[in-house]
Tab-separated table of C-alpha atoms in Angstrom:
chain	number	residue	atom	x	y	z
A	1	UNK	CA	-119.305	60.914	58.346
A	2	UNK	CA	-119.530	57.845	56.105
A	3	UNK	CA	-121.290	54.736	57.356
A	4	UNK	CA	-119.224	51.631	58.042
A	5	UNK	CA	-119.856	48.837	55.535
A	6	UNK	CA	-122.500	46.307	56.503
A	7	UNK	CA	-121.017	43.149	57.971
A	8	UNK	CA	-121.618	40.001	55.976
A	9	UNK	CA	-121.919	36.357	56.938
A	10	UNK	CA	-118.616	34.461	56.761
A	11	UNK	CA	-118.611	31.008	55.155
A	12	UNK	CA	-116.486	27.961	55.912
A	13	UNK	CA	-116.620	24.394	54.593
A	14	UNK	CA	-115.649	21.528	56.931
A	15	UNK	CA	-114.410	18.659	54.761
A	16	UNK	CA	-115.221	15.377	56.495
A	17	UNK	CA	-114.786	12.764	53.774
A	18	UNK	CA	-116.444	9.503	54.793
A	19	UNK	CA	-118.130	10.883	57.904
A	20	UNK	CA	-117.354	12.348	61.289
A	21	UNK	CA	-118.976	11.742	64.713
A	22	UNK	CA	-122.513	10.409	64.431
A	23	UNK	CA	-122.224	9.955	60.660
A	24	UNK	CA	-122.188	6.183	60.806
A	25	UNK	CA	-123.334	5.428	57.249
A	26	UNK	CA	-122.174	8.519	55.340
A	27	UNK	CA	-119.544	6.477	53.527
A	28	UNK	CA	-122.277	4.356	51.882
A	29	UNK	CA	-123.408	7.309	49.759
A	30	UNK	CA	-122.408	6.506	46.153
A	31	UNK	CA	-121.423	10.170	45.648
A	32	UNK	CA	-118.617	9.813	48.179
A	33	UNK	CA	-115.526	7.756	47.290
A	34	UNK	CA	-114.977	5.120	49.964
A	35	UNK	CA	-111.418	6.448	50.329
A	36	UNK	CA	-112.456	10.132	50.242
A	37	UNK	CA	-110.657	10.920	53.499
A	38	UNK	CA	-107.286	10.077	51.933
A	39	UNK	CA	-108.052	11.145	48.356
A	40	UNK	CA	-106.431	14.526	47.735
A	41	UNK	CA	-108.405	14.888	44.508
A	42	UNK	CA	-111.658	14.707	46.477
A	43	UNK	CA	-110.499	17.488	48.813
A	44	UNK	CA	-109.265	19.670	45.963
A	45	UNK	CA	-112.571	19.332	44.120
A	46	UNK	CA	-114.589	20.249	47.229
A	47	UNK	CA	-112.314	23.232	47.934
A	48	UNK	CA	-112.687	24.437	44.358
A	49	UNK	CA	-116.482	24.161	44.639
A	50	UNK	CA	-116.384	26.162	47.859
A	51	UNK	CA	-114.153	28.759	46.215
A	52	UNK	CA	-116.511	29.056	43.238
A	53	UNK	CA	-119.258	29.795	45.790
A	54	UNK	CA	-116.981	32.475	47.336
A	55	UNK	CA	-116.533	30.690	50.676
A	56	UNK	CA	-114.001	32.294	53.013
A	57	UNK	CA	-112.233	29.094	54.042
A	58	UNK	CA	-112.106	25.321	54.127
A	59	UNK	CA	-111.643	23.783	57.567
A	60	UNK	CA	-109.753	20.541	58.322
A	61	UNK	CA	-110.385	18.953	61.726
A	62	UNK	CA	-107.873	16.517	63.184
A	63	UNK	CA	-106.891	14.290	66.106
A	64	UNK	CA	-104.029	11.874	66.628
A	65	UNK	CA	-105.513	8.948	68.519
A	66	UNK	CA	-108.014	6.394	67.295
A	67	UNK	CA	-109.758	3.229	68.426
A	68	UNK	CA	-111.686	0.782	66.214
A	69	UNK	CA	-114.832	2.656	67.325
A	70	UNK	CA	-113.646	6.054	66.055
A	71	UNK	CA	-115.756	7.727	63.321
A	72	UNK	CA	-114.933	6.459	59.842
A	73	UNK	CA	-113.264	9.716	58.752
A	74	UNK	CA	-110.997	9.586	61.813
A	75	UNK	CA	-109.761	6.051	61.062
A	76	UNK	CA	-107.703	7.099	58.029
A	77	UNK	CA	-107.248	10.763	57.045
A	78	UNK	CA	-104.546	13.046	55.746
A	79	UNK	CA	-102.428	15.316	57.940
A	80	UNK	CA	-103.951	18.836	57.745
A	81	UNK	CA	-101.053	21.063	56.644
A	82	UNK	CA	-99.770	18.586	54.078
A	83	UNK	CA	-103.280	18.398	52.646
A	84	UNK	CA	-103.844	22.161	52.728
A	85	UNK	CA	-100.552	22.803	50.954
A	86	UNK	CA	-101.783	20.611	48.104
A	87	UNK	CA	-105.126	22.446	48.033
A	88	UNK	CA	-103.292	25.784	48.062
A	89	UNK	CA	-101.736	25.267	44.637
A	90	UNK	CA	-105.112	24.344	43.114
A	91	UNK	CA	-107.011	27.373	44.493
A	92	UNK	CA	-106.494	31.135	44.501
A	93	UNK	CA	-108.732	32.810	47.065
A	94	UNK	CA	-110.153	30.448	49.655
A	95	UNK	CA	-108.663	30.328	53.152
A	96	UNK	CA	-106.990	27.145	54.418
A	97	UNK	CA	-107.574	26.356	58.100
A	98	UNK	CA	-105.900	23.334	59.686
A	99	UNK	CA	-106.090	21.828	63.168
A	100	UNK	CA	-102.838	21.517	65.132
A	101	UNK	CA	-102.567	20.574	68.794
A	102	UNK	CA	-100.528	22.636	71.230
A	103	UNK	CA	-100.153	19.635	73.548
A	104	UNK	CA	-98.140	17.491	71.125
A	105	UNK	CA	-96.306	20.003	68.962
A	106	UNK	CA	-93.481	22.459	69.563
A	107	UNK	CA	-94.097	26.170	68.832
A	108	UNK	CA	-91.147	26.563	66.466
A	109	UNK	CA	-92.305	23.735	64.195
A	110	UNK	CA	-95.909	24.929	64.229
A	111	UNK	CA	-94.903	28.518	63.492
A	112	UNK	CA	-92.694	27.438	60.605
A	113	UNK	CA	-95.230	25.040	59.059
A	114	UNK	CA	-98.093	27.546	59.227
A	115	UNK	CA	-95.942	30.389	57.930
A	116	UNK	CA	-94.878	28.116	55.062
A	117	UNK	CA	-98.529	27.443	54.216
A	118	UNK	CA	-99.217	31.175	54.367
A	119	UNK	CA	-96.419	31.868	51.871
A	120	UNK	CA	-97.402	28.968	49.611
A	121	UNK	CA	-101.011	30.181	49.499
A	122	UNK	CA	-100.307	33.904	49.291
A	123	UNK	CA	-101.740	34.709	52.711
A	124	UNK	CA	-104.575	32.234	53.217
A	125	UNK	CA	-103.444	30.135	56.203
A	126	UNK	CA	-105.372	29.629	59.431
A	127	UNK	CA	-104.597	27.614	62.571
A	128	UNK	CA	-107.345	25.856	64.509
A	129	UNK	CA	-105.790	25.698	67.980
A	130	UNK	CA	-106.737	22.613	70.033
A	131	UNK	CA	-105.291	21.054	73.170
A	132	UNK	CA	-106.251	17.428	72.275
A	133	UNK	CA	-109.297	15.958	73.963
A	134	UNK	CA	-108.389	12.327	73.321
A	135	UNK	CA	-106.313	11.406	76.367
A	136	UNK	CA	-104.941	8.368	74.540
A	137	UNK	CA	-102.871	10.713	72.369
A	138	UNK	CA	-100.299	10.758	75.174
A	139	UNK	CA	-99.369	7.171	74.368
A	140	UNK	CA	-98.401	8.162	70.836
A	141	UNK	CA	-95.997	10.820	72.088
A	142	UNK	CA	-93.980	8.972	74.733
A	143	UNK	CA	-96.064	10.245	77.635
A	144	UNK	CA	-97.592	8.098	80.373
A	145	UNK	CA	-100.601	10.388	80.769
A	146	UNK	CA	-102.302	13.305	79.066
A	147	UNK	CA	-101.808	16.793	80.486
A	148	UNK	CA	-104.403	17.911	83.033
A	149	UNK	CA	-106.720	20.775	82.047
A	150	UNK	CA	-104.724	23.528	83.746
A	151	UNK	CA	-101.507	22.395	82.071
A	152	UNK	CA	-103.151	21.880	78.679
A	153	UNK	CA	-104.554	25.390	78.538
A	154	UNK	CA	-101.588	27.099	80.160
A	155	UNK	CA	-99.361	25.391	77.615
A	156	UNK	CA	-101.749	26.347	74.788
A	157	UNK	CA	-101.677	30.050	75.643
A	158	UNK	CA	-97.894	30.108	75.884
A	159	UNK	CA	-97.585	28.019	72.705
A	160	UNK	CA	-99.648	30.480	70.663
A	161	UNK	CA	-97.852	33.503	72.108
A	162	UNK	CA	-94.481	31.974	71.232
A	163	UNK	CA	-95.642	31.212	67.686
A	164	UNK	CA	-96.877	34.786	67.291
A	165	UNK	CA	-93.541	36.058	68.581
A	166	UNK	CA	-91.704	33.918	66.050
A	167	UNK	CA	-93.931	35.223	63.248
A	168	UNK	CA	-92.643	38.685	64.159
A	169	UNK	CA	-88.982	37.606	63.760
A	170	UNK	CA	-88.662	39.570	60.525
A	171	UNK	CA	-90.064	43.040	60.082
A	172	UNK	CA	-91.867	43.498	56.762
A	173	UNK	CA	-88.907	45.198	55.043
A	174	UNK	CA	-86.131	43.152	56.646
A	175	UNK	CA	-85.036	41.576	53.368
A	176	UNK	CA	-84.339	44.337	50.828
A	177	UNK	CA	-82.580	41.867	48.466
A	178	UNK	CA	-80.841	44.860	46.884
A	179	UNK	CA	-78.288	43.658	44.316
A	180	UNK	CA	-76.869	47.113	43.574
A	181	UNK	CA	-76.057	47.722	47.239
A	182	UNK	CA	-75.229	44.031	47.744
A	183	UNK	CA	-77.583	43.973	50.725
A	184	UNK	CA	-79.768	40.905	51.131
A	185	UNK	CA	-80.660	41.340	54.834
A	186	UNK	CA	-81.127	44.420	56.986
A	187	UNK	CA	-79.724	42.950	60.198
A	188	UNK	CA	-81.469	45.543	62.370
A	189	UNK	CA	-84.836	44.141	61.345
A	190	UNK	CA	-84.269	40.484	62.237
A	191	UNK	CA	-85.058	39.671	65.888
A	192	UNK	CA	-84.434	36.693	68.165
A	193	UNK	CA	-87.283	35.882	70.546
A	194	UNK	CA	-85.285	34.556	73.518
A	195	UNK	CA	-88.442	33.247	75.171
A	196	UNK	CA	-88.180	31.474	78.521
A	197	UNK	CA	-91.525	30.410	79.971
A	198	UNK	CA	-93.222	27.776	82.079
A	199	UNK	CA	-93.599	25.300	79.228
A	200	UNK	CA	-91.207	26.397	76.475
A	201	UNK	CA	-87.770	27.864	75.890
A	202	UNK	CA	-87.378	29.168	72.349
A	203	UNK	CA	-84.476	31.290	71.129
A	204	UNK	CA	-85.547	32.098	67.566
A	205	UNK	CA	-85.602	33.834	65.215
A	206	UNK	CA	-87.872	31.960	62.819
A	207	UNK	CA	-86.079	31.133	59.560
A	208	UNK	CA	-88.921	32.430	57.413
A	209	UNK	CA	-89.837	36.009	56.587
A	210	UNK	CA	-93.054	37.798	57.527
A	211	UNK	CA	-96.047	36.260	55.785
A	212	UNK	CA	-98.410	37.920	53.288
A	213	UNK	CA	-101.160	38.484	55.870
A	214	UNK	CA	-98.817	39.372	58.724
A	215	UNK	CA	-99.735	36.293	60.738
A	216	UNK	CA	-101.990	33.301	60.034
A	217	UNK	CA	-105.533	33.640	61.371
A	218	UNK	CA	-106.108	31.941	64.738
A	219	UNK	CA	-109.193	29.748	65.125
A	220	UNK	CA	-109.964	28.000	68.407
A	221	UNK	CA	-112.418	25.377	69.596
A	222	UNK	CA	-113.170	24.585	73.226
A	223	UNK	CA	-116.282	24.894	75.396
A	224	UNK	CA	-114.827	24.408	78.876
A	225	UNK	CA	-114.210	27.375	81.155
A	226	UNK	CA	-110.527	27.150	80.264
A	227	UNK	CA	-111.344	26.789	76.569
A	228	UNK	CA	-113.587	29.850	76.511
A	229	UNK	CA	-110.971	31.884	78.325
A	230	UNK	CA	-108.274	30.819	75.863
A	231	UNK	CA	-110.512	31.701	72.923
A	232	UNK	CA	-111.212	35.138	74.317
A	233	UNK	CA	-107.461	35.651	74.774
A	234	UNK	CA	-106.027	34.504	71.438
A	235	UNK	CA	-108.685	33.658	68.838
A	236	UNK	CA	-109.634	35.619	65.754
A	237	UNK	CA	-112.480	33.148	65.192
A	238	UNK	CA	-114.082	30.520	67.416
A	239	UNK	CA	-115.445	27.200	66.151
A	240	UNK	CA	-118.380	25.943	68.226
A	241	UNK	CA	-121.799	24.264	68.078
A	242	UNK	CA	-125.262	25.427	69.182
A	243	UNK	CA	-128.623	23.676	68.990
A	244	UNK	CA	-130.767	26.768	69.554
A	245	UNK	CA	-130.571	30.450	68.697
A	246	UNK	CA	-130.739	31.312	72.390
A	247	UNK	CA	-127.669	29.164	73.113
A	248	UNK	CA	-125.839	30.704	70.170
A	249	UNK	CA	-126.553	34.299	71.233
A	250	UNK	CA	-125.521	33.551	74.819
A	251	UNK	CA	-122.226	31.991	73.714
A	252	UNK	CA	-121.355	34.820	71.328
A	253	UNK	CA	-122.235	37.460	73.930
A	254	UNK	CA	-120.167	35.778	76.623
A	255	UNK	CA	-117.091	35.271	74.434
A	256	UNK	CA	-117.123	38.863	73.249
A	257	UNK	CA	-117.509	40.105	76.824
A	258	UNK	CA	-114.541	37.988	77.864
A	259	UNK	CA	-112.494	39.349	74.962
A	260	UNK	CA	-113.367	42.938	75.879
A	261	UNK	CA	-112.363	42.272	79.489
A	262	UNK	CA	-108.933	41.229	78.174
A	263	UNK	CA	-108.544	44.526	76.351
A	264	UNK	CA	-109.419	43.212	72.914
A	265	UNK	CA	-111.832	44.675	70.387
A	266	UNK	CA	-114.754	42.203	70.617
A	267	UNK	CA	-115.695	42.931	67.005
A	268	UNK	CA	-112.498	41.128	66.016
A	269	UNK	CA	-113.576	37.854	67.661
A	270	UNK	CA	-115.769	36.007	65.161
A	271	UNK	CA	-118.071	33.185	66.244
A	272	UNK	CA	-118.366	30.574	63.475
A	273	UNK	CA	-120.272	27.440	64.567
A	274	UNK	CA	-120.463	24.255	62.572
A	275	UNK	CA	-123.870	23.560	61.028
A	276	UNK	CA	-125.359	20.778	58.906
A	277	UNK	CA	-128.173	22.118	56.706
A	278	UNK	CA	-130.614	19.603	55.238
A	279	UNK	CA	-132.253	20.966	52.093
A	280	UNK	CA	-135.018	19.599	49.857
A	281	UNK	CA	-137.662	21.000	47.529
A	282	UNK	CA	-140.136	21.349	50.414
A	283	UNK	CA	-139.913	21.604	54.197
A	284	UNK	CA	-141.740	18.289	54.558
A	285	UNK	CA	-139.308	16.494	52.259
A	286	UNK	CA	-136.346	17.920	54.164
A	287	UNK	CA	-137.788	16.786	57.496
A	288	UNK	CA	-138.291	13.302	56.080
A	289	UNK	CA	-134.663	13.270	54.908
A	290	UNK	CA	-133.496	14.185	58.401
A	291	UNK	CA	-135.737	11.580	60.051
A	292	UNK	CA	-134.448	8.923	57.660
A	293	UNK	CA	-130.818	9.875	58.333
A	294	UNK	CA	-131.314	9.815	62.108
A	295	UNK	CA	-133.250	6.561	61.962
A	296	UNK	CA	-130.495	4.913	59.957
A	297	UNK	CA	-127.872	5.608	62.602
A	298	UNK	CA	-126.396	2.657	64.455
A	299	UNK	CA	-127.267	2.400	68.152
A	300	UNK	CA	-124.257	0.146	68.754
A	301	UNK	CA	-121.882	2.618	67.090
A	302	UNK	CA	-123.423	5.483	69.073
A	303	UNK	CA	-122.942	3.482	72.282
A	304	UNK	CA	-119.262	3.004	71.413
A	305	UNK	CA	-118.782	6.653	70.379
A	306	UNK	CA	-120.316	7.742	73.700
A	307	UNK	CA	-117.066	6.576	75.267
A	308	UNK	CA	-114.935	9.186	73.502
A	309	UNK	CA	-115.536	12.184	75.828
A	310	UNK	CA	-115.011	9.779	78.758
A	311	UNK	CA	-111.539	8.770	77.566
A	312	UNK	CA	-113.021	5.989	75.409
A	313	UNK	CA	-114.652	4.367	78.438
A	314	UNK	CA	-116.373	1.094	77.483
A	315	UNK	CA	-120.116	1.562	78.058
A	316	UNK	CA	-120.996	-1.832	76.568
A	317	UNK	CA	-120.249	-3.416	79.961
A	318	UNK	CA	-123.347	-1.831	81.559
A	319	UNK	CA	-127.025	-2.734	81.572
A	320	UNK	CA	-128.654	-0.442	78.993
A	321	UNK	CA	-131.801	-0.102	81.101
A	322	UNK	CA	-130.055	0.665	84.383
A	323	UNK	CA	-129.407	4.266	85.498
A	324	UNK	CA	-126.562	6.000	83.665
A	325	UNK	CA	-123.312	4.979	85.403
A	326	UNK	CA	-121.363	7.483	87.501
A	327	UNK	CA	-118.242	7.650	85.348
A	328	UNK	CA	-117.809	11.394	84.770
A	329	UNK	CA	-114.340	11.161	86.341
A	330	UNK	CA	-113.240	9.047	83.362
A	331	UNK	CA	-113.358	12.210	81.261
A	332	UNK	CA	-111.112	14.248	83.573
A	333	UNK	CA	-108.195	14.199	81.123
A	334	UNK	CA	-110.303	13.892	77.978
A	335	UNK	CA	-113.344	15.967	76.862
A	336	UNK	CA	-114.148	16.860	80.468
A	337	UNK	CA	-116.819	19.488	79.830
A	338	UNK	CA	-118.711	17.236	77.446
A	339	UNK	CA	-118.480	14.246	79.796
A	340	UNK	CA	-119.704	16.315	82.726
A	341	UNK	CA	-122.555	17.731	80.649
A	342	UNK	CA	-123.751	14.273	79.555
A	343	UNK	CA	-123.585	12.992	83.138
A	344	UNK	CA	-125.343	16.026	84.590
A	345	UNK	CA	-128.191	15.805	82.068
A	346	UNK	CA	-128.611	12.079	82.698
A	347	UNK	CA	-128.750	12.640	86.454
A	348	UNK	CA	-131.216	15.528	86.244
A	349	UNK	CA	-133.568	13.570	83.964
A	350	UNK	CA	-133.019	10.209	85.682
A	351	UNK	CA	-132.088	8.640	82.339
A	352	UNK	CA	-130.907	5.116	81.716
A	353	UNK	CA	-127.843	4.433	79.587
A	354	UNK	CA	-130.165	3.540	76.705
A	355	UNK	CA	-131.924	6.903	76.996
A	356	UNK	CA	-128.602	8.761	77.027
A	357	UNK	CA	-127.461	7.018	73.853
A	358	UNK	CA	-130.818	7.731	72.197
A	359	UNK	CA	-130.529	11.391	73.208
A	360	UNK	CA	-127.075	11.515	71.617
A	361	UNK	CA	-128.558	10.096	68.432
A	362	UNK	CA	-131.437	12.592	68.424
A	363	UNK	CA	-129.102	15.505	69.239
A	364	UNK	CA	-127.926	15.318	65.646
A	365	UNK	CA	-131.054	17.200	64.558
A	366	UNK	CA	-130.156	20.334	62.645
A	367	UNK	CA	-131.916	23.676	63.217
A	368	UNK	CA	-131.462	24.368	59.485
A	369	UNK	CA	-133.850	21.972	57.755
A	370	UNK	CA	-136.289	22.746	54.945
A	371	UNK	CA	-136.643	24.218	51.496
A	372	UNK	CA	-133.899	26.558	50.245
A	373	UNK	CA	-136.020	29.538	51.288
A	374	UNK	CA	-136.677	28.135	54.758
A	375	UNK	CA	-132.990	27.387	55.350
A	376	UNK	CA	-131.951	30.819	54.041
A	377	UNK	CA	-134.519	32.508	56.287
A	378	UNK	CA	-133.313	30.609	59.348
A	379	UNK	CA	-129.631	31.345	58.688
A	380	UNK	CA	-130.446	35.027	58.223
A	381	UNK	CA	-132.536	35.035	61.410
A	382	UNK	CA	-129.688	33.595	63.486
A	383	UNK	CA	-127.144	35.931	61.901
A	384	UNK	CA	-129.152	39.111	62.388
A	385	UNK	CA	-130.109	38.113	65.954
A	386	UNK	CA	-126.421	37.812	66.870
A	387	UNK	CA	-126.205	34.018	66.953
A	388	UNK	CA	-123.054	33.912	64.855
A	389	UNK	CA	-120.734	35.881	62.591
A	390	UNK	CA	-120.201	33.013	60.195
A	391	UNK	CA	-120.994	29.339	59.662
A	392	UNK	CA	-118.955	26.243	58.913
A	393	UNK	CA	-120.928	23.917	56.637
A	394	UNK	CA	-120.262	20.192	56.976
A	395	UNK	CA	-119.389	18.844	53.531
A	396	UNK	CA	-119.809	15.168	52.692
A	397	UNK	CA	-121.819	14.412	49.528
A	398	UNK	CA	-121.131	16.940	46.743
A	399	UNK	CA	-124.816	16.976	45.750
A	400	UNK	CA	-125.891	18.081	49.227
A	401	UNK	CA	-123.283	20.839	49.225
A	402	UNK	CA	-124.457	21.973	45.774
A	403	UNK	CA	-127.983	22.310	47.160
A	404	UNK	CA	-126.630	24.886	49.585
A	405	UNK	CA	-124.358	26.751	47.175
A	406	UNK	CA	-126.782	26.771	44.240
A	407	UNK	CA	-130.114	27.249	46.011
A	408	UNK	CA	-129.582	28.819	49.449
A	409	UNK	CA	-126.644	31.155	48.830
A	410	UNK	CA	-128.315	33.057	45.952
A	411	UNK	CA	-131.151	34.011	48.309
A	412	UNK	CA	-128.730	35.235	50.965
A	413	UNK	CA	-126.683	37.129	48.365
A	414	UNK	CA	-129.714	38.864	46.959
A	415	UNK	CA	-130.521	40.055	50.484
A	416	UNK	CA	-126.965	41.277	51.088
A	417	UNK	CA	-126.312	38.778	53.886
A	418	UNK	CA	-123.398	37.186	52.000
A	419	UNK	CA	-120.945	39.068	49.772
A	420	UNK	CA	-120.855	38.314	46.045
A	421	UNK	CA	-117.093	38.525	45.448
A	422	UNK	CA	-113.887	38.105	47.395
A	423	UNK	CA	-112.866	41.343	49.064
A	424	UNK	CA	-109.192	40.485	49.518
A	425	UNK	CA	-106.412	38.151	48.459
A	426	UNK	CA	-105.866	37.002	52.076
A	427	UNK	CA	-107.979	35.070	54.576
A	428	UNK	CA	-107.535	37.842	57.126
A	429	UNK	CA	-108.784	40.392	54.613
A	430	UNK	CA	-111.822	38.355	53.613
A	431	UNK	CA	-112.766	37.876	57.269
A	432	UNK	CA	-112.473	41.653	57.846
A	433	UNK	CA	-109.789	41.110	60.473
A	434	UNK	CA	-106.964	43.608	61.056
A	435	UNK	CA	-103.352	42.754	60.202
A	436	UNK	CA	-101.361	42.399	63.457
A	437	UNK	CA	-98.617	44.993	63.654
A	438	UNK	CA	-95.131	43.589	63.977
A	439	UNK	CA	-94.104	44.189	67.594
A	440	UNK	CA	-90.630	45.431	66.654
A	441	UNK	CA	-91.914	47.787	63.973
A	442	UNK	CA	-94.406	49.117	66.507
A	443	UNK	CA	-91.579	49.692	68.979
A	444	UNK	CA	-89.605	51.668	66.346
A	445	UNK	CA	-92.688	53.789	65.691
A	446	UNK	CA	-93.216	54.463	69.390
A	447	UNK	CA	-89.555	55.410	69.805
A	448	UNK	CA	-89.761	57.805	66.876
A	449	UNK	CA	-92.886	59.429	68.304
A	450	UNK	CA	-91.239	59.833	71.680
A	451	UNK	CA	-88.101	61.322	70.097
A	452	UNK	CA	-90.196	63.815	68.141
A	453	UNK	CA	-91.686	65.120	71.377
A	454	UNK	CA	-88.296	65.818	72.959
A	455	UNK	CA	-87.434	69.528	72.564
């Protein structure tokens, strides 16, 4: 019996332009155009660099509500699928993962847009499923209030299932396009969905044929109880964060156990946290770089950003040296789990508001800091210990990214941790994920098997 091929570390690049949460002064780096977050040429160049390094995908985060205190990248950035479609025609192999909310989109539009990206790219599309943590988004979509958690996640599950049903509208051979027989469509292989659920009613079929990889790859991000359950139910890959190896192993173990309990193969649920490696010639130099970056952060900006998980609650109204205020309820319709976690930690440690903000600043410390060898060793240690199946590298300054691709990756490749070439033309293939069988084709197969058993 032949051995199964060794699994390899999956690689993603999160393109954050002029800086995401906690990156207050990233935009000052002369390597980064001050309009990077709206410069398609900047994104294309970074995607091409990631492709040259044989990354599996680029990852575009998104939200649809801002305040003047939002991170710089959030203030002005391109819509994900429009951007990824542009990147698609300037790349050949790298996957294209975009964030779309299930709370403020309709399944038919999402299914069509993602399937279009999959066709445009030749099978490289991925969907990062979110439910929108910024409660203020409701005001941009004619709603008085954001959905509560139960509604958000119930809607998300149904939304994804409807999209997957629409992606099955056409069986793979439904369009013979046979000129001699004058047959463009095999009508028996086009199927309406006729979905009627709690949140959506969708007739179908989708007006776009089956995509090159069967269905776009589903990513998901969410750390609440509801978020973890949704990920275990629908995700091919889960985007998360972990500060320690122990936390990472625990999260991966739990999510795979949840997936198995739902009847899924847990090996097909990849855990791909976001990481921010800091690399220098020596470990000491890298630590100094991290200390300098953390020390340069703005306390006032961090105080303002602290409001985001609490529905952009204004913390500037409180005495910094008084106990942390009891405002966890403000996050009930926003990033509830994060708000509750911050409040719980502050209560347990008897922290003041100033100490909470300082902790948020210090929490930006990366576990992957040092020389190229040190960073490679640590990534390999986490991977082999079961901390993750892949990593999403934050990409801001091109020079920092080149440090990783040119100095860390060769070490990991030599050790067989990372593959040297693309294994497939599709994102699903490169992530070693199975192609979902079309539900109607599967039904035909089952019927044929049953018929063959009848004497």
